[in-house]
Coordinates of C-alpha atoms in Angstrom, one line a residue:
M992 CA 57.6 57.6 58.4
A993 CA 59.5 55.4 56.1
P994 CA 63.2 56.4 55.7
R995 CA 63.9 58.2 52.3
T996 CA 65.5 56.1 49.8
R997 CA 68.2 57.3 47.7
N998 CA 67.0 56.4 44.5
L999 CA 63.7 54.8 42.5
A1000 CA 65.0 51.3 42.7
S1001 CA 66.1 51.3 46.4
D1002 CA 64.1 49.5 48.8
P1003 CA 65.3 49.9 52.5
D1004 CA 63.7 46.8 53.9
R1005 CA 65.3 44.5 51.2
P1006 CA 69.0 44.2 50.2
S1007 CA 70.1 44.1 46.5
F1008 CA 73.2 42.5 45.3
L1009 CA 74.0 45.3 42.7
E1010 CA 72.9 48.3 45.2
E1011 CA 75.6 46.5 47.3
L1012 CA 78.1 46.4 44.6
Y1013 CA 77.5 50.0 43.7
Q1014 CA 78.8 50.7 47.4
G1015 CA 82.0 48.5 47.1
R1016 CA 80.3 45.5 48.8
F1017 CA 80.6 42.1 47.5
R1018 CA 77.5 40.2 48.8
W1019 CA 78.0 36.6 47.5
D1020 CA 75.5 35.5 50.1
L1021 CA 72.8 37.3 48.4
I1022 CA 73.5 35.5 44.9
H1023 CA 74.6 32.0 46.1
P1024 CA 73.0 29.6 46.2
F1025 CA 71.7 30.5 42.8
P1026 CA 68.1 30.3 42.3
E1027 CA 66.5 27.4 40.3
Q1028 CA 63.1 27.1 39.0
R1029 CA 60.5 24.8 40.7
P1030 CA 59.9 21.5 38.9
E1031 CA 56.2 22.3 39.3
D1032 CA 56.7 25.7 37.4
R1033 CA 58.8 24.3 34.9
E1034 CA 56.4 21.8 33.8
R1035 CA 53.6 24.5 33.6
G1036 CA 56.2 26.8 31.4
D1037 CA 57.0 23.6 29.1
A1038 CA 53.5 23.1 28.4
A1039 CA 53.0 26.9 27.6
V1040 CA 56.3 27.1 25.6
A1041 CA 55.3 23.8 23.4
S1042 CA 52.0 25.3 22.5
V1043 CA 53.3 28.7 21.3
G1044 CA 55.9 27.2 19.5
A1045 CA 53.4 24.8 17.8
L1046 CA 51.2 27.7 16.8
L1047 CA 53.8 29.9 15.5
R1048 CA 55.3 27.0 13.2
E1049 CA 51.7 26.4 12.1
R1050 CA 50.8 29.9 11.2
I1051 CA 53.8 31.9 10.5
D1052 CA 56.6 32.1 7.7
P1053 CA 59.3 34.2 9.5
V1054 CA 60.9 34.6 5.8
E1055 CA 57.7 35.9 4.3
V1056 CA 56.7 38.1 7.4
D1057 CA 60.3 39.8 6.9
A1058 CA 59.9 40.4 3.2
D1059 CA 56.3 41.3 3.5
G1060 CA 56.6 43.6 6.7
A1061 CA 53.3 42.3 8.0
L1062 CA 52.0 39.4 10.2
P1063 CA 49.3 37.1 8.4
D1064 CA 45.4 38.6 8.9
G1065 CA 43.9 37.7 12.0
F1066 CA 47.0 36.4 13.9
L1067 CA 47.0 39.2 16.4
A1068 CA 43.3 38.3 17.3
E1069 CA 44.2 34.7 17.7
L1070 CA 46.9 35.4 20.1
A1071 CA 44.5 37.4 22.1
E1072 CA 41.9 34.7 21.9
R1073 CA 44.4 32.4 23.3
G1074 CA 45.4 34.3 26.0
Y1075 CA 49.0 34.9 25.0
L1076 CA 48.7 38.7 25.4
R1077 CA 48.2 38.4 29.3
M1078 CA 50.1 35.4 30.0
Q1079 CA 50.4 36.3 33.6
A1080 CA 47.1 37.6 34.3
G1081 CA 44.7 35.2 36.2
P1082 CA 42.0 32.8 34.3
D1083 CA 39.4 35.4 35.3
V1084 CA 40.5 37.6 32.6
G1085 CA 41.5 34.7 30.3
G1086 CA 45.1 34.7 31.3
H1087 CA 47.5 31.7 32.0
G1088 CA 48.9 33.0 35.5
L1089 CA 52.3 32.1 34.3
S1090 CA 55.3 33.2 36.4
S1091 CA 57.7 35.8 35.2
Y1092 CA 60.2 33.5 34.2
N1093 CA 57.9 31.1 32.3
T1094 CA 56.4 34.1 30.6
F1095 CA 60.1 34.9 29.6
R1096 CA 60.5 31.5 28.4
V1097 CA 57.5 31.7 26.0
I1098 CA 58.7 34.9 24.6
E1099 CA 62.1 33.3 24.1
E1100 CA 60.5 30.5 22.3
A1101 CA 58.6 32.9 19.9
A1102 CA 61.6 35.0 19.1
S1103 CA 63.5 31.8 18.3
W1104 CA 61.0 31.3 15.4
C1105 CA 59.5 34.9 14.6
F1106 CA 61.3 37.8 16.2
P1107 CA 58.5 40.5 15.9
V1108 CA 56.0 38.3 17.4
A1109 CA 58.3 37.9 20.5
V1110 CA 58.7 41.7 20.6
L1111 CA 55.0 42.1 20.5
L1112 CA 54.1 39.5 23.2
G1113 CA 57.0 41.3 25.4
I1114 CA 55.3 44.6 25.1
E1115 CA 51.7 43.3 25.4
N1116 CA 52.7 41.6 28.5
A1117 CA 54.9 44.1 30.0
L1118 CA 53.3 47.4 29.2
G1119 CA 49.7 46.5 27.5
A1120 CA 46.6 47.3 29.4
G1121 CA 46.4 43.9 30.8
A1122 CA 49.9 44.2 32.6
F1123 CA 48.5 47.3 34.8
L1124 CA 45.6 45.4 36.4
P1125 CA 48.0 44.2 39.3
V1126 CA 48.7 48.0 40.0
L1127 CA 45.2 49.4 39.5
P1128 CA 42.9 50.3 42.6
P1129 CA 39.3 49.1 42.4
G1130 CA 37.3 51.3 40.5
P1131 CA 36.2 52.8 37.1
L1132 CA 39.9 52.6 35.5
A1133 CA 40.4 48.9 36.6
D1134 CA 36.8 48.2 35.5
R1135 CA 37.6 49.7 32.1
V1136 CA 40.9 48.0 31.6
R1137 CA 39.5 44.6 32.7
A1138 CA 36.6 44.7 30.1
H1139 CA 39.1 45.4 27.5
V1140 CA 41.3 42.6 28.5
L1141 CA 38.3 40.3 28.5
A1142 CA 37.3 41.3 25.0
G1143 CA 40.5 40.4 23.8
G1144 CA 41.6 43.7 22.4
L1145 CA 45.0 45.0 21.5
S1146 CA 46.6 47.7 23.5
G1147 CA 49.8 49.7 23.6
S1148 CA 52.0 52.3 25.4
A1149 CA 52.3 55.6 23.9
D1150 CA 55.2 57.5 25.5
T1151 CA 57.7 58.6 22.8
E1152 CA 57.3 61.7 21.1
P1153 CA 58.8 63.1 17.9
E1154 CA 61.0 65.3 20.0
G1155 CA 62.5 62.1 21.4
A1156 CA 62.0 59.8 24.5
A1157 CA 64.7 60.9 26.7
N1158 CA 63.2 64.2 27.9
Q1159 CA 62.2 64.5 31.4
G1160 CA 59.0 66.3 30.6
R1161 CA 56.5 65.4 28.0
G1162 CA 55.3 67.7 25.1
T1163 CA 51.9 65.9 25.2
T1164 CA 49.6 68.1 27.7
A1165 CA 46.8 67.2 29.8
T1166 CA 44.4 70.1 30.7
V1167 CA 42.2 70.1 33.7
V1168 CA 38.5 70.9 32.5
E1169 CA 35.0 70.6 33.7
D1170 CA 36.0 71.4 37.1
G1171 CA 38.1 68.6 37.3
A1172 CA 35.7 65.9 35.7
A1173 CA 38.0 65.6 32.8
Y1174 CA 41.3 66.3 30.8
L1175 CA 42.0 67.3 27.6
L1176 CA 44.9 65.6 25.9
N1177 CA 46.9 67.5 23.0
G1178 CA 50.2 66.3 21.6
R1179 CA 51.8 63.7 19.2
K1180 CA 52.8 59.9 20.1
I1181 CA 55.0 58.0 17.7
Q1182 CA 56.6 54.5 17.8
V1183 CA 53.8 53.1 19.4
V1184 CA 53.2 49.4 18.8
N1185 CA 49.7 48.2 17.7
A1186 CA 48.8 52.1 17.0
P1187 CA 47.3 50.7 13.6
T1188 CA 45.0 48.5 15.4
G1189 CA 44.9 48.8 19.0
G1190 CA 41.9 49.9 20.9
L1191 CA 43.1 51.2 24.2
F1192 CA 46.6 52.9 24.8
S1193 CA 48.5 54.3 28.0
V1194 CA 49.5 57.7 27.2
T1195 CA 51.8 59.9 29.0
A1196 CA 51.2 63.6 29.2
S1197 CA 52.4 66.4 31.4
V1198 CA 49.9 68.0 34.0
Q1199 CA 50.4 71.4 35.5
G1200 CA 49.6 71.5 39.1
P1201 CA 48.0 74.4 41.2
D1202 CA 51.3 75.3 42.3
G1203 CA 52.7 75.6 38.5
T1204 CA 55.0 72.5 38.7
E1205 CA 54.4 70.1 35.9
R1206 CA 54.6 66.3 36.4
N1207 CA 53.9 63.4 34.1
R1208 CA 50.8 61.4 34.5
L1209 CA 49.1 58.4 33.0
F1210 CA 45.9 58.3 31.1
F1211 CA 43.8 55.5 29.4
V1212 CA 42.6 56.7 26.1
D1213 CA 40.3 54.6 23.8
A1214 CA 41.4 54.8 20.1
D1215 CA 37.9 55.6 18.8
T1216 CA 37.6 58.8 21.3
P1217 CA 36.9 61.9 19.1
G1218 CA 40.1 63.8 18.6
V1219 CA 42.5 60.6 18.0
R1220 CA 44.1 60.0 14.9
R1221 CA 46.2 57.1 14.0
T1222 CA 49.2 57.7 11.9
G1223 CA 51.7 55.6 10.3
P1224 CA 52.7 53.0 9.9
Q1225 CA 56.0 53.4 10.8
E1226 CA 58.6 51.0 9.2
L1227 CA 61.8 49.9 11.1
M1228 CA 65.1 48.5 10.2
G1229 CA 64.6 45.2 11.7
M1230 CA 61.5 43.7 13.4
R1231 CA 59.7 43.9 10.0
G1232 CA 56.0 42.8 10.5
L1233 CA 55.6 44.6 14.1
P1234 CA 52.6 47.0 14.0
F1235 CA 54.0 50.2 14.6
G1236 CA 52.5 53.8 14.3
G1237 CA 51.6 56.8 15.9
L1238 CA 48.7 58.7 17.6
D1239 CA 47.7 62.4 17.3
L1240 CA 45.8 63.8 20.0
D1241 CA 43.6 66.9 19.4
D1242 CA 41.5 68.1 22.4
V1243 CA 41.0 64.2 23.3
R1244 CA 38.6 64.3 26.2
V1245 CA 39.5 61.9 29.0
P1246 CA 37.3 61.4 31.8
A1247 CA 39.3 61.9 35.1
E1248 CA 38.6 58.2 36.4
L1249 CA 40.7 57.2 33.3
A1250 CA 43.8 59.0 34.6
L1251 CA 45.9 56.7 36.8
A1252 CA 46.2 58.1 40.6
E1253 CA 49.6 58.1 41.7
P1254 CA 51.5 59.8 44.5
D1255 CA 54.0 62.1 43.7
P1256 CA 57.3 60.5 43.0
E1257 CA 60.0 60.7 45.8
H1258 CA 62.6 60.7 42.9
S1259 CA 62.6 62.9 39.5
S1260 CA 61.6 60.5 36.6
R1261 CA 60.6 60.7 33.0
L1262 CA 58.2 58.0 33.6
T1263 CA 55.2 57.8 35.9
P1264 CA 56.0 55.4 39.2
A1265 CA 53.4 52.8 37.8
V1266 CA 55.1 52.6 34.1
S1267 CA 58.6 52.5 35.6
L1268 CA 57.7 49.6 37.7
L1269 CA 56.4 47.9 34.9
V1270 CA 59.1 48.7 32.7
V1271 CA 62.1 47.6 34.8
R1272 CA 60.8 43.7 34.5
G1273 CA 59.2 44.4 31.3
R1274 CA 62.6 44.9 29.5
L1275 CA 63.6 41.6 30.1
Y1276 CA 60.3 40.4 28.2
I1277 CA 61.1 42.8 25.4
I1278 CA 64.9 43.0 25.1
A1279 CA 66.6 39.9 27.1
A1280 CA 64.2 37.2 25.8
P1281 CA 64.6 37.8 22.2
S1282 CA 68.2 38.5 22.6
L1283 CA 68.9 35.0 24.3
A1284 CA 66.8 33.3 21.7
T1285 CA 68.5 35.3 18.9
A1286 CA 71.9 34.3 20.3
K1287 CA 71.1 30.6 20.7
L1288 CA 70.1 30.5 17.1
C1289 CA 73.2 32.1 15.9
L1290 CA 75.5 29.9 18.0
S1291 CA 73.6 26.7 16.4
W1292 CA 74.1 28.4 12.9
A1293 CA 77.9 28.9 13.8
R1294 CA 78.4 25.5 15.0
D1295 CA 76.5 24.0 11.7
F1296 CA 78.7 26.4 9.4
A1297 CA 81.9 25.2 11.1
A1298 CA 81.1 21.5 10.9
R1299 CA 80.1 21.7 7.0
R1300 CA 82.6 24.0 5.9
S1301 CA 86.4 23.4 5.2
V1302 CA 89.2 25.6 3.9
D1303 CA 92.1 24.1 1.8
G1304 CA 91.1 20.7 2.8
R1305 CA 90.7 21.4 6.7
G1306 CA 87.5 21.4 8.4
L1307 CA 86.8 25.0 9.6
G1308 CA 86.0 23.9 13.2
E1309 CA 89.7 22.6 13.4
Y1310 CA 91.1 26.0 13.1
E1311 CA 92.1 27.6 16.5
E1312 CA 90.5 31.0 15.8
I1313 CA 87.1 29.5 15.1
R1314 CA 87.2 27.3 18.1
R1315 CA 87.7 30.4 20.1
R1316 CA 84.9 32.3 18.5
L1317 CA 82.5 29.4 19.2
A1318 CA 83.7 29.1 22.7
E1319 CA 83.1 32.9 23.3
S1320 CA 79.8 32.8 21.8
R1321 CA 78.7 30.0 24.4
A1322 CA 80.0 31.7 27.3
E1323 CA 78.1 34.7 26.4
V1324 CA 74.9 32.8 25.8
F1325 CA 75.4 31.3 29.3
A1326 CA 76.0 34.6 30.9
L1327 CA 73.3 36.2 29.4
E1328 CA 71.0 33.4 30.5
S1329 CA 72.2 33.6 34.1
T1330 CA 71.5 37.3 34.2
A1331 CA 67.9 36.8 32.9
R1332 CA 67.5 33.8 35.5
W1333 CA 68.6 35.7 38.4
S1334 CA 66.6 38.8 37.5
L1335 CA 63.3 36.6 37.4
L1336 CA 63.6 33.7 39.2
G1337 CA 64.4 35.1 42.7
E1338 CA 61.0 37.1 42.4
D1339 CA 59.4 33.9 41.3
N1340 CA 60.6 32.1 44.4
G1341 CA 59.7 34.8 46.6
T1342 CA 63.3 35.4 48.0
D1343 CA 63.7 38.4 50.1
V1344 CA 66.0 40.2 47.6
N1345 CA 65.3 43.4 45.9
L1346 CA 65.9 42.7 42.1
K1347 CA 65.2 46.2 40.6
F1348 CA 68.7 47.1 40.1
E1349 CA 69.5 44.0 38.2
Q1350 CA 66.3 43.9 36.0
N1351 CA 67.2 47.5 35.2
A1352 CA 70.7 46.7 34.4
S1353 CA 69.7 43.4 32.5
K1354 CA 68.4 45.8 29.4
N1355 CA 72.1 46.7 28.4
I1356 CA 73.8 43.5 29.8
C1357 CA 71.4 41.1 27.4
S1358 CA 71.3 43.2 24.5
I1359 CA 75.0 43.7 24.1
L1360 CA 75.8 40.0 25.1
G1361 CA 73.2 39.4 22.2
W1362 CA 74.8 41.7 19.9
R1363 CA 78.4 40.2 20.3
V1364 CA 77.1 37.0 19.6
V1365 CA 75.2 38.0 16.3
E1366 CA 78.2 40.0 15.0
R1367 CA 80.7 37.3 15.8
T1368 CA 78.3 35.1 13.8
L1369 CA 78.1 37.3 10.9
S1370 CA 81.6 37.6 10.4
M1371 CA 82.5 33.9 10.8
L1372 CA 80.0 33.1 8.0
G1373 CA 81.1 35.8 6.1
G1374 CA 79.2 36.1 2.6
E1375 CA 76.7 33.4 3.7
G1376 CA 76.0 35.3 6.7
Y1377 CA 75.6 38.6 4.7
E1378 CA 73.1 36.9 2.3
N1379 CA 69.7 36.9 3.3
A1380 CA 67.5 34.0 4.1
R1381 CA 65.2 34.0 1.2
S1382 CA 68.3 34.0 -1.3
K1383 CA 69.6 31.0 0.5
R1384 CA 66.4 29.0 0.5
D1385 CA 66.2 29.7 -3.2
R1386 CA 69.3 28.1 -3.7
Q1387 CA 68.8 25.4 -1.5
A1388 CA 71.4 26.6 1.0
P1389 CA 70.8 26.3 4.7
P1390 CA 68.5 29.6 5.2
H1391 CA 69.8 30.7 8.5
A1392 CA 68.6 34.1 8.8
V1393 CA 71.7 35.8 10.2
E1394 CA 71.2 39.2 8.3
R1395 CA 67.8 39.6 10.0
A1396 CA 69.3 38.7 13.3
F1397 CA 71.5 41.4 12.7
R1398 CA 69.1 44.1 12.2
D1399 CA 66.5 42.8 14.9
V1400 CA 69.0 42.4 17.8
R1401 CA 71.1 45.7 16.9
G1402 CA 67.3 47.6 17.3
L1403 CA 67.3 46.1 20.9
R1404 CA 70.2 48.2 21.8
I1405 CA 67.9 50.9 21.2
T1406 CA 64.8 49.7 22.3
G1407 CA 63.8 50.7 26.0
G1408 CA 66.7 53.5 25.7
V1409 CA 70.0 53.9 23.9
D1410 CA 72.5 51.8 25.5
F1411 CA 75.2 54.6 26.3
L1412 CA 72.2 57.1 27.6
L1413 CA 71.1 54.3 30.0
D1414 CA 74.7 53.8 31.1
H1415 CA 74.9 57.4 31.8
W1416 CA 71.7 57.6 33.7
S1417 CA 72.4 54.6 35.7
A1418 CA 75.6 56.3 37.1
S1419 CA 74.8 59.7 37.4
R1420 CA 71.4 59.3 39.0
T1421 CA 71.8 55.9 40.7
L1422 CA 75.4 55.1 41.5
L1423 CA 76.2 58.6 42.5
S1424 CA 73.6 58.8 45.0
Y1425 CA 75.7 56.3 47.3
Y1426 CA 78.5 59.0 47.4
Y1427 CA 76.7 62.6 47.9
P1428 CA 76.7 62.9 51.0
E1429 CA 79.7 61.0 51.8
P1430 CA 78.6 57.2 52.8
D1431 CA 78.8 56.0 56.5
H1432 CA 81.1 53.3 55.1
A1433 CA 83.7 55.5 53.6
D1434 CA 86.1 54.4 56.2
G1435 CA 85.9 50.8 55.3
L1436 CA 86.1 51.4 51.4
A1437 CA 89.7 53.3 52.4
A1438 CA 91.0 50.2 54.2
E1439 CA 91.8 46.7 52.7
Q1440 CA 88.9 44.4 52.9
A1441 CA 89.6 40.9 54.4
P1442 CA 87.5 38.2 52.7
P1443 CA 84.5 37.2 54.6
A1444 CA 84.7 33.7 56.8
G1445 CA 84.3 30.9 54.7
F1446 CA 84.5 32.6 51.1
G1447 CA 85.7 30.6 48.2
D1448 CA 84.7 27.4 50.3
D1449 CA 82.4 26.1 47.5
H1450 CA 83.9 23.1 45.7
A1451 CA 81.3 23.3 42.8
L1452 CA 83.8 25.9 41.4
S1453 CA 86.9 25.0 39.5
A1454 CA 90.1 26.3 40.9
R1455 CA 90.0 28.9 37.9
N1456 CA 86.7 30.1 38.7
L1457 CA 87.6 30.1 42.2
E1458 CA 90.4 32.7 41.2
H1459 CA 87.8 34.8 39.2
L1460 CA 85.8 35.2 42.1
T1461 CA 88.5 36.2 44.2
F1462 CA 89.5 38.8 41.4
V1463 CA 85.6 40.0 41.4
R1464 CA 85.4 40.4 45.2
E1465 CA 88.8 42.5 45.3
Q1466 CA 87.7 44.5 42.2
V1467 CA 84.2 45.3 43.9
H1468 CA 85.9 46.7 46.8
R1469 CA 88.3 48.4 44.7
F1470 CA 85.3 50.1 42.6
G1471 CA 83.7 51.3 45.6
R1472 CA 86.8 53.0 46.7
D1473 CA 87.4 54.4 43.1
C1474 CA 84.1 56.0 43.5
L1475 CA 84.7 57.3 46.8
E1476 CA 88.0 59.0 45.6
L1477 CA 86.2 60.1 42.6
T1478 CA 83.2 62.0 44.2
R1479 CA 85.8 63.5 46.9
R1480 CA 87.7 65.1 44.0
H1481 CA 84.5 66.3 42.6
P1482 CA 82.4 67.9 45.7
D1483 CA 79.7 69.2 43.1
R1484 CA 77.7 66.2 42.3
A1485 CA 75.9 68.0 39.2
G1486 CA 79.4 68.7 37.7
L1487 CA 80.6 65.4 38.0
A1488 CA 77.4 64.0 36.4
A1489 CA 77.9 66.3 33.5
K1490 CA 81.2 64.4 32.6
Q1491 CA 79.3 61.9 30.7
R1492 CA 82.0 59.7 29.0
L1493 CA 83.4 59.0 32.5
M1494 CA 79.9 58.2 34.2
I1495 CA 79.2 55.8 31.2
L1496 CA 82.5 54.0 32.0
L1497 CA 81.7 53.7 35.6
N1498 CA 78.4 52.1 34.9
R1499 CA 79.9 49.6 32.5
T1500 CA 82.4 48.6 34.9
A1501 CA 79.6 47.9 37.4
T1502 CA 77.6 45.9 34.9
E1503 CA 80.9 43.7 33.9
L1504 CA 81.3 42.9 37.6
L1505 CA 77.5 42.1 38.0
T1506 CA 77.5 39.8 34.9
M1507 CA 80.9 38.3 36.2
S1508 CA 79.4 37.4 39.6
L1509 CA 75.8 36.1 38.4
T1510 CA 78.0 33.9 35.9
L1511 CA 79.9 32.4 38.8
A1512 CA 77.0 32.2 41.1
R1513 CA 75.2 30.0 38.7
A1514 CA 78.3 27.8 37.8
A1515 CA 78.8 27.4 41.5
S1516 CA 75.1 26.3 42.0
T1517 CA 74.5 22.6 43.1
S1518 CA 72.7 21.6 39.8
T1519 CA 75.9 22.3 38.1
S1520 CA 78.6 20.7 40.3
G1521 CA 81.3 18.7 38.7
D1522 CA 80.1 19.8 35.2
Q1523 CA 83.1 20.7 33.5
E1524 CA 81.4 22.5 30.8
V1525 CA 79.9 24.8 32.9
Q1526 CA 82.8 25.4 34.6
D1527 CA 84.4 26.2 31.2
L1528 CA 81.8 28.3 29.8
A1529 CA 82.3 30.6 33.4
D1530 CA 86.0 30.5 33.0
V1531 CA 85.9 31.7 29.2
Y1532 CA 83.3 34.5 30.0
C1533 CA 85.3 35.7 33.0
A1534 CA 88.5 35.5 31.5
A1535 CA 87.4 38.1 28.6
A1536 CA 85.4 40.1 31.0
R1537 CA 88.8 40.5 32.8
A1538 CA 90.3 42.0 29.8
R1539 CA 87.3 44.4 29.2
L1540 CA 87.7 45.6 32.9
A1541 CA 91.4 46.5 32.3
A1542 CA 90.5 48.4 29.3
L1543 CA 87.7 50.2 31.1
R1544 CA 89.9 51.0 34.0
H1545 CA 92.6 52.5 31.7
R1546 CA 89.9 54.7 29.9
R1547 CA 88.5 56.0 33.3
A1548 CA 91.9 57.1 34.2
Q1549 CA 92.5 58.8 30.7
E1550 CA 89.2 60.6 31.3
E1551 CA 90.3 61.7 34.7
D1552 CA 93.6 62.8 33.6
E1553 CA 92.7 64.7 30.3
E1554 CA 90.9 67.8 31.3
G1555 CA 93.6 70.3 30.2
A1556 CA 93.4 72.4 26.8
G1557 CA 95.8 69.7 25.1
S1558 CA 93.8 66.8 26.1
A1559 CA 92.1 64.4 23.6
A1560 CA 88.8 65.3 25.1
A1561 CA 89.2 69.1 24.6
A1562 CA 90.4 68.1 21.0
A1563 CA 87.1 66.2 20.5
D1564 CA 85.0 69.2 22.1
R1565 CA 86.8 71.7 19.3
L1566 CA 86.0 69.3 16.6
A1567 CA 82.6 68.8 17.7
A1568 CA 82.0 72.5 18.3
A1569 CA 83.3 73.3 14.7
F1570 CA 81.3 70.6 13.0
N1571 CA 78.0 71.9 14.8
H1572 CA 78.7 75.2 13.4
Q1573 CA 79.9 74.6 9.8
P1574 CA 77.3 76.0 7.0
T1575 CA 75.3 73.5 5.0
T1576 CA 74.6 73.5 1.5
N1577 CA 72.2 71.1 -0.1
G1578 CA 71.8 69.0 3.1
T1579 CA 75.8 68.4 2.8
T1580 CA 78.3 69.9 5.3
D1581 CA 81.3 72.0 4.1
G1582 CA 83.7 69.8 2.9
T1583 CA 82.0 66.9 1.6
T1584 CA 80.6 66.4 -1.8
G1585 CA 77.4 64.6 -1.0
A1586 CA 78.3 61.9 -3.8
G1587 CA 76.2 58.9 -4.1
R1588 CA 73.3 60.2 -2.1

């Protein structure tokens, strides 16, 4: 019998850098040397990137798409016909057989021109019907999905419900009928990409077992099945043009062979095991690639603005604060790209390292880094950043779509799970799993840790970055010791997990340490040896990260100390309780006027 894993991402046969970090162990040997894309794979990716870029520039006006809220007629069918909705699938189903990182690069290229197209490509390639082919066993379900993919049909993932996406269970139900030959699905799904036009959808639903327990299962539902009704379209604050809507299911009969047969999960999850596996890597396509593309665009817009603007006769780029802000954006683009490369290239290159932890963490890391760059750019450009691209184009100013980037990238901090909620889940469900029961390496955490032999003997890093590397190693060990001491003070795991703000701060500490580590590992790679610009990028990023880590540590100490009736946390709880119980009149809370509604 295989050993029981502590959580969904753990693999007892393969080490993970972030999993080791959670336990206070800094495994530099797992991330250095940093992976590089193989030359032949890069050539294939270059061709795909060029092809998609040319198509988008020929067929898409991103300003018009944003204004109209729709992609050109026939464009989605053209994407399907060219195989871009199944880029990693083989030629046998019309795919391109691209590696994970090349798929990421193609989506990044699409986002640099038209953000909603990139998100659609990310969702189709991560969660569309074709993405399931590698995990489907031979049989009627695999045949149905393959036929749909070969026909070039659009698909989508129907998981979110009006009650929200964070619930462990699903309100949509699947009832066994006809002595197990079929299921009847009833429920309502919202925020489904391709709901207006898609033909085959994966639908999550709750099934009651013989023992009365419920579990989520996945069903593949044809949109033209009796009882399926499309709703919407739904309009988003950003990503305008992305086809979005809902599905109402009323006694929809689904043959049993179109239900994905999966073993009972070892660990509880709101998603089925197959969907969880796809979502982990898929977030890099849906979230990280558009974040990186937009951050790079904003950096170029900011540099252009600084080069052509002056204040009181002095070039904008000559001012210290502008130079610092440009440097911070460049460093964050470098860190974002380093995170994405590590999370995908190791898998492509066949390295024996478990990347699920990093792939899961990349959602928050990349969307927040992208957001920082966009927000910094908007502030730097001032009124020209707040003005929309169409207005700037009409007055013959550079039509940099900063306002569109602001709306689009902010949505990525919500897409795939709201950032603070994912932080809480990661800490309470994954991080704590290494400290309950008390770990075998507790004695090692309590003692000071000496650096491993040869640590730091890497001349590709500058002196400052070697100092950052030593700092990270020490902080990882300290983090593990902090977690151990914290869990010893709180023997009840559920009680500690309920301290949501503390859990969020713990996970953000871990992801800061992870991002610093990956940034330094990339800077230390042989391909960047002696490159002063790369060393400066890593230095700037790590210096800022160290300041954030100090603030996080201070806030964690406050959360630990403030548990009495006179604490700020108690005051916040009293305010929340009072606010929730205030009566409302005409939709406004007592004490407000509602003016301007």
